[in-house]
Short mmCIF file of C-alpha atoms in Angstrom, two decimals:
data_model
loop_
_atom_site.label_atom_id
_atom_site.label_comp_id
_atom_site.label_asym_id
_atom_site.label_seq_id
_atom_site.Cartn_x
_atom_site.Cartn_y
_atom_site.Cartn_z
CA UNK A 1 -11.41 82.51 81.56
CA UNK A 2 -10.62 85.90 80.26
CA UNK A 3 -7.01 86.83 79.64
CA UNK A 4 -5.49 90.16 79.14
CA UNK A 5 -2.72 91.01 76.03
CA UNK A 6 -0.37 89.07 77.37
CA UNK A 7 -2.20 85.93 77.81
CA UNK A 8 -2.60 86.35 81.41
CA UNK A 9 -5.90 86.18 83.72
CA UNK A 10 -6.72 90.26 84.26
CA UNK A 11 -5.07 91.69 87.37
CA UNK A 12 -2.78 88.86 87.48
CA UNK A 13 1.55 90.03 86.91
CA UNK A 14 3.93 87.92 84.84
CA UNK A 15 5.98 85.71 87.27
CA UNK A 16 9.11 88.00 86.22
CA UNK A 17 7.47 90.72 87.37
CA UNK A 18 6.02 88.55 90.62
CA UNK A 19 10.03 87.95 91.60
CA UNK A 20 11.06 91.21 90.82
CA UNK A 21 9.00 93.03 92.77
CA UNK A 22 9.78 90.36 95.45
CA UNK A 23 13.32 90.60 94.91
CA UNK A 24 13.09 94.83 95.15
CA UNK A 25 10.86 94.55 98.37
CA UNK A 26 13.60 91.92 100.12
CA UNK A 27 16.33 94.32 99.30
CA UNK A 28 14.69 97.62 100.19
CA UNK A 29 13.93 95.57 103.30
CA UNK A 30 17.10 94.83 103.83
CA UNK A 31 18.23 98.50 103.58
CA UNK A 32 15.84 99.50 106.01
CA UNK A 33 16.75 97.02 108.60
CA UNK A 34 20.58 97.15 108.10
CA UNK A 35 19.66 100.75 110.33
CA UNK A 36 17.96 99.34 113.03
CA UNK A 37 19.80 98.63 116.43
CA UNK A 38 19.77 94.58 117.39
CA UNK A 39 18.85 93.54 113.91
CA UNK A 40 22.18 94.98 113.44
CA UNK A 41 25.28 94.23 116.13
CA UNK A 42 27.14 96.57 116.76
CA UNK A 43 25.70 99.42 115.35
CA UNK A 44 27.17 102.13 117.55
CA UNK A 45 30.16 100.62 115.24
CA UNK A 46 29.00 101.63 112.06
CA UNK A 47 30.78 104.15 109.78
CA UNK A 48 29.28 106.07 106.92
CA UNK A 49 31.52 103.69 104.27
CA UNK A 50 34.65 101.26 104.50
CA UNK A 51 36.17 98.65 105.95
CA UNK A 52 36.44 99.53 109.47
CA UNK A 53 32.43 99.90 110.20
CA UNK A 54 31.88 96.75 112.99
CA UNK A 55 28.61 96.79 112.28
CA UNK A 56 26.86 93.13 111.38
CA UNK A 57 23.45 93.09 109.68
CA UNK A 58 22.03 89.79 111.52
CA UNK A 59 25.20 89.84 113.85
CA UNK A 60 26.81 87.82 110.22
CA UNK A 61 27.05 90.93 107.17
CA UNK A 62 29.20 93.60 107.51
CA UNK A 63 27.37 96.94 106.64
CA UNK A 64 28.16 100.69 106.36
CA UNK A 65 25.76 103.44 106.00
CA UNK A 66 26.82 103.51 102.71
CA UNK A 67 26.25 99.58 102.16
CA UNK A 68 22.63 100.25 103.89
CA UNK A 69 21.69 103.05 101.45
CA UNK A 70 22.96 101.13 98.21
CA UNK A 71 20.60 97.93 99.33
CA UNK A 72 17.58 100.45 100.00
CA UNK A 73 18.24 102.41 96.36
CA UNK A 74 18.75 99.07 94.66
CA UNK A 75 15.29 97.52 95.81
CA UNK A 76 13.79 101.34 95.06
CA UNK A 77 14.80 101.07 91.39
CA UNK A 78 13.91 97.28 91.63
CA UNK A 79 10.45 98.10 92.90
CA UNK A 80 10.22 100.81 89.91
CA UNK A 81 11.44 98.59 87.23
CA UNK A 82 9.10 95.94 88.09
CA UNK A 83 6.21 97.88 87.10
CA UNK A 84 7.18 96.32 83.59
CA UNK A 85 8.13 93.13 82.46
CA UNK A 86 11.00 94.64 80.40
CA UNK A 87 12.34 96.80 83.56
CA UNK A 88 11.51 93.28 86.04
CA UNK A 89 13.89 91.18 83.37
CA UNK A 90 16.67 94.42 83.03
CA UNK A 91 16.29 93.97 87.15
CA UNK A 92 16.51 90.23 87.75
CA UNK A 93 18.83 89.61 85.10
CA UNK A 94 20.98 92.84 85.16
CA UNK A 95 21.32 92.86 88.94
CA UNK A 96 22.48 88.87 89.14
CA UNK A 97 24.76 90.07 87.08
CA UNK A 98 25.88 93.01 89.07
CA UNK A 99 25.98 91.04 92.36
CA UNK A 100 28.21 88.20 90.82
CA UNK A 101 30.47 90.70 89.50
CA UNK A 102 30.28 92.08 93.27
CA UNK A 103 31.14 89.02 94.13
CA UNK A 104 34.18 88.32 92.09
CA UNK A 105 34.95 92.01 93.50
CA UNK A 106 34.75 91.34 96.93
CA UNK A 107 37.10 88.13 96.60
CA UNK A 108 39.82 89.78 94.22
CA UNK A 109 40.74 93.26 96.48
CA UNK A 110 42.15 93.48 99.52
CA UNK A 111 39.84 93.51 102.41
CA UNK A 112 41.89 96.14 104.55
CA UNK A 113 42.24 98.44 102.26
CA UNK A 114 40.04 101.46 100.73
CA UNK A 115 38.87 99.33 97.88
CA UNK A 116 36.56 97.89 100.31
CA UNK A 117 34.37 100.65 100.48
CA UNK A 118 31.06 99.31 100.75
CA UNK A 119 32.14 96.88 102.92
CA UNK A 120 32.08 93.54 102.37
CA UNK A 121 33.37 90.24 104.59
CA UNK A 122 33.02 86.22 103.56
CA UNK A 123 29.37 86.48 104.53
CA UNK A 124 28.63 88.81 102.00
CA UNK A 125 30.79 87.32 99.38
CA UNK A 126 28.70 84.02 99.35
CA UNK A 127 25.32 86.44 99.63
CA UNK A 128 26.34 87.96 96.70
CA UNK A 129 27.20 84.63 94.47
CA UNK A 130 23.60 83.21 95.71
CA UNK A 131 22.12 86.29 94.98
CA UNK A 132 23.84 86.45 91.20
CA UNK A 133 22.88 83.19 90.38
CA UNK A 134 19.43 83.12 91.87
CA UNK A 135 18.49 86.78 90.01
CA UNK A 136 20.20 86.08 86.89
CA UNK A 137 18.24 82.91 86.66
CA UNK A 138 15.11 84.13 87.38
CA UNK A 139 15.26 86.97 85.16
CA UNK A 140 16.44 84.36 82.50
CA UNK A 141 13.86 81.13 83.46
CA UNK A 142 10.83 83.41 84.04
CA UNK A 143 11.12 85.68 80.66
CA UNK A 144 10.33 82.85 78.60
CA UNK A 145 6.77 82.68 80.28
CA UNK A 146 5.73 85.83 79.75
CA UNK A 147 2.77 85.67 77.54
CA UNK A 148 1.78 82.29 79.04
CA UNK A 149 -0.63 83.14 82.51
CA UNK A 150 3.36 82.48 84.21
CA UNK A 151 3.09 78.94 83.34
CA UNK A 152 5.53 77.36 80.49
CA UNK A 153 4.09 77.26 77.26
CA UNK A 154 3.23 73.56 76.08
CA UNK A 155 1.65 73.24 73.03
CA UNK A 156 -0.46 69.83 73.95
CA UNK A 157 -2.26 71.99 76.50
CA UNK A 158 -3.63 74.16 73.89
CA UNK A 159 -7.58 74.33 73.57
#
């Protein structure tokens, strides 16, 4: 079978580029739906940023406009980054590590006051340490298979 530079088949994407760009589209998703009434309670409750928006994504994560926008952007630059395999690692990889420090964020200040800006509750806490993990990891696990078709590189399956 022919195989392009990178020692995939032609037309066929890295896996780290495969979960990146499925990463981006979940969050810009996410962004887009965090707007719409019933997919989000209380959304008559929702404040441009900070703490007091009552507005639930899923009726479980609290969002702001603000919290909306900044998923939306994220999976925007996600989606752009992808289009490379060095941008789809600095994605996975960089954003895991930006959500667990969000995490660690969102458990250290004071939920009732103006630090939490974006806002975040429990829900979003333990989003944001799955989300950390899972990213970092696949920006990690997949960048070694780049080169490889997306499948790890054994040398007994050589031709």
């Amino acid at each position: 079978m022919a195989r392009n530079a990178r020692g995939a088949p032609p037309g066929r994407k890295p896996g780290v580029q495969f979960a990146a760009v499925a990463a981006a589209g979940i969050f810009a998703l996410v962004g887009v739906l965090g707007f719409i009434p019933g997919i989000t309670t209380g959304y008559g409750d929702m404040t441009f940023a900070g703490h007091h928006s009552e507005a639930r994504l899923l009726g479980l994560f609290q969002v702001s406009i603000l919290h909306n926008a900044l998923h939306l952007g994220f999976g925007l630059a996600g989606l752009v980054l992808a289009r490379t395999v060095a941008g789809a690692r600095i994605f996975l990889a960089g954003g895991g590590a930006l959500y667990l420090g969000l995490w660690l964020y969102g458990f250290a200040i004071d939920r009732e006051s103006v630090l939490n800006f974006i806002p975040v509750n429990d829900a979003d806490n333990w989003l944001h340490l799955a989300l950390g993990f899972g990213m970092l990891a696949l920006g990690l696990l997949l960048s070694n298979q780049v080169g490889t078709g997306g499948r790890l590189d054994r040398p007994f399956d050589r031709p």
